[in-house]
Amino acid sequence: MSPAGRTTAEIIAEALECYEQLTHWLGVGLADMCALLDPEVIVIAGGLAEGGQEAGLVGAADLARQP
């Protein structure tokens, strides 16, 4: 149990939820920028890029681009 009285599983679940929300809205933002600027490629680097499929960027961007 953590010093705050919450179990590690609760903390991990909350962190995962935050990460999923972050990547969803990042995908939405990137889709909007693609619609506005029509770039040929978007490069995502750093720690977020290491999330792979867990990041959910492709799905979020695809969802945001649908009419």
PDB file of C-alpha atoms in Angstrom:
ATOM      1  CA  MET A   1       0.000   0.000   0.000  1.00  0.00           C
ATOM      2  CA  SER A   2       1.261   3.486  -0.784  1.00  0.00           C
ATOM      3  CA  PRO A   3       1.785   6.132   1.901  1.00  0.00           C
ATOM      4  CA  ALA A   4      -1.447   7.834   0.810  1.00  0.00           C
ATOM      5  CA  GLY A   5      -3.370   4.661   1.652  1.00  0.00           C
ATOM      6  CA  ARG A   6      -4.123   3.588  -1.907  1.00  0.00           C
ATOM      7  CA  THR A   7      -2.964   0.313  -3.337  1.00  0.00           C
ATOM      8  CA  THR A   8      -0.454   0.210  -6.130  1.00  0.00           C
ATOM      9  CA  ALA A   9      -3.064  -1.325  -8.458  1.00  0.00           C
ATOM     10  CA  GLU A  10      -5.372   1.658  -7.931  1.00  0.00           C
ATOM     11  CA  ILE A  11      -2.570   4.090  -8.690  1.00  0.00           C
ATOM     12  CA  ILE A  12      -1.566   2.178 -11.828  1.00  0.00           C
ATOM     13  CA  ALA A  13      -5.181   2.030 -13.035  1.00  0.00           C
ATOM     14  CA  GLU A  14      -5.569   5.773 -12.538  1.00  0.00           C
ATOM     15  CA  ALA A  15      -2.298   6.472 -14.356  1.00  0.00           C
ATOM     16  CA  LEU A  16      -3.362   4.243 -17.261  1.00  0.00           C
ATOM     17  CA  GLU A  17      -6.678   6.097 -17.529  1.00  0.00           C
ATOM     18  CA  CYS A  18      -4.836   9.437 -17.642  1.00  0.00           C
ATOM     19  CA  TYR A  19      -2.449   8.097 -20.292  1.00  0.00           C
ATOM     20  CA  GLU A  20      -5.344   6.849 -22.422  1.00  0.00           C
ATOM     21  CA  GLN A  21      -7.084  10.233 -22.216  1.00  0.00           C
ATOM     22  CA  LEU A  22      -3.864  12.045 -23.078  1.00  0.00           C
ATOM     23  CA  THR A  23      -3.202   9.914 -26.129  1.00  0.00           C
ATOM     24  CA  HIS A  24      -6.814  10.148 -27.295  1.00  0.00           C
ATOM     25  CA  TRP A  25      -6.793  13.947 -27.232  1.00  0.00           C
ATOM     26  CA  LEU A  26      -3.328  14.083 -28.759  1.00  0.00           C
ATOM     27  CA  GLY A  27      -4.680  11.975 -31.625  1.00  0.00           C
ATOM     28  CA  VAL A  28      -7.665  14.286 -32.008  1.00  0.00           C
ATOM     29  CA  GLY A  29      -5.359  17.307 -32.068  1.00  0.00           C
ATOM     30  CA  LEU A  30      -3.056  15.712 -34.613  1.00  0.00           C
ATOM     31  CA  ALA A  31      -6.021  14.825 -36.818  1.00  0.00           C
ATOM     32  CA  ASP A  32      -7.204  18.439 -36.676  1.00  0.00           C
ATOM     33  CA  MET A  33      -3.739  19.672 -37.614  1.00  0.00           C
ATOM     34  CA  CYS A  34      -3.652  17.201 -40.518  1.00  0.00           C
ATOM     35  CA  ALA A  35      -6.977  18.512 -41.775  1.00  0.00           C
ATOM     36  CA  LEU A  36      -5.715  22.087 -41.507  1.00  0.00           C
ATOM     37  CA  LEU A  37      -2.138  21.772 -42.769  1.00  0.00           C
ATOM     38  CA  ASP A  38      -2.162  18.542 -44.823  1.00  0.00           C
ATOM     39  CA  PRO A  39       1.361  17.408 -43.877  1.00  0.00           C
ATOM     40  CA  GLU A  40       2.937  14.422 -45.603  1.00  0.00           C
ATOM     41  CA  VAL A  41       4.186  12.956 -42.336  1.00  0.00           C
ATOM     42  CA  ILE A  42       3.915  13.496 -38.585  1.00  0.00           C
ATOM     43  CA  VAL A  43       6.869  12.489 -36.426  1.00  0.00           C
ATOM     44  CA  ILE A  44       6.288  11.661 -32.782  1.00  0.00           C
ATOM     45  CA  ALA A  45       9.421  11.110 -30.720  1.00  0.00           C
ATOM     46  CA  GLY A  46      10.380  10.690 -27.106  1.00  0.00           C
ATOM     47  CA  GLY A  47       8.657   8.697 -24.402  1.00  0.00           C
ATOM     48  CA  LEU A  48       5.220   8.869 -25.985  1.00  0.00           C
ATOM     49  CA  ALA A  49       6.527   7.314 -29.188  1.00  0.00           C
ATOM     50  CA  GLU A  50       7.782   4.349 -27.186  1.00  0.00           C
ATOM     51  CA  GLY A  51       4.189   3.579 -26.152  1.00  0.00           C
ATOM     52  CA  GLY A  52       3.612   1.814 -29.462  1.00  0.00           C
ATOM     53  CA  GLN A  53       0.088   0.529 -29.954  1.00  0.00           C
ATOM     54  CA  GLU A  54      -0.705   1.274 -26.333  1.00  0.00           C
ATOM     55  CA  ALA A  55      -0.562   4.974 -27.148  1.00  0.00           C
ATOM     56  CA  GLY A  56      -3.743   4.707 -29.194  1.00  0.00           C
ATOM     57  CA  LEU A  57      -2.722   7.485 -31.553  1.00  0.00           C
ATOM     58  CA  VAL A  58      -3.674   5.753 -34.762  1.00  0.00           C
ATOM     59  CA  GLY A  59      -7.128   4.827 -33.532  1.00  0.00           C
ATOM     60  CA  ALA A  60      -7.794   8.232 -32.030  1.00  0.00           C
ATOM     61  CA  ALA A  61      -6.616  10.048 -35.143  1.00  0.00           C
ATOM     62  CA  ASP A  62      -8.707   7.793 -37.362  1.00  0.00           C
ATOM     63  CA  LEU A  63     -11.768   8.324 -35.181  1.00  0.00           C
ATOM     64  CA  ALA A  64     -11.296  12.096 -35.215  1.00  0.00           C
ATOM     65  CA  ARG A  65     -11.005  12.206 -39.016  1.00  0.00           C
ATOM     66  CA  GLN A  66     -14.295  10.391 -39.593  1.00  0.00           C
ATOM     67  CA  PRO A  67     -17.213  12.679 -40.495  1.00  0.00           C
TER      68      PRO A  67
END
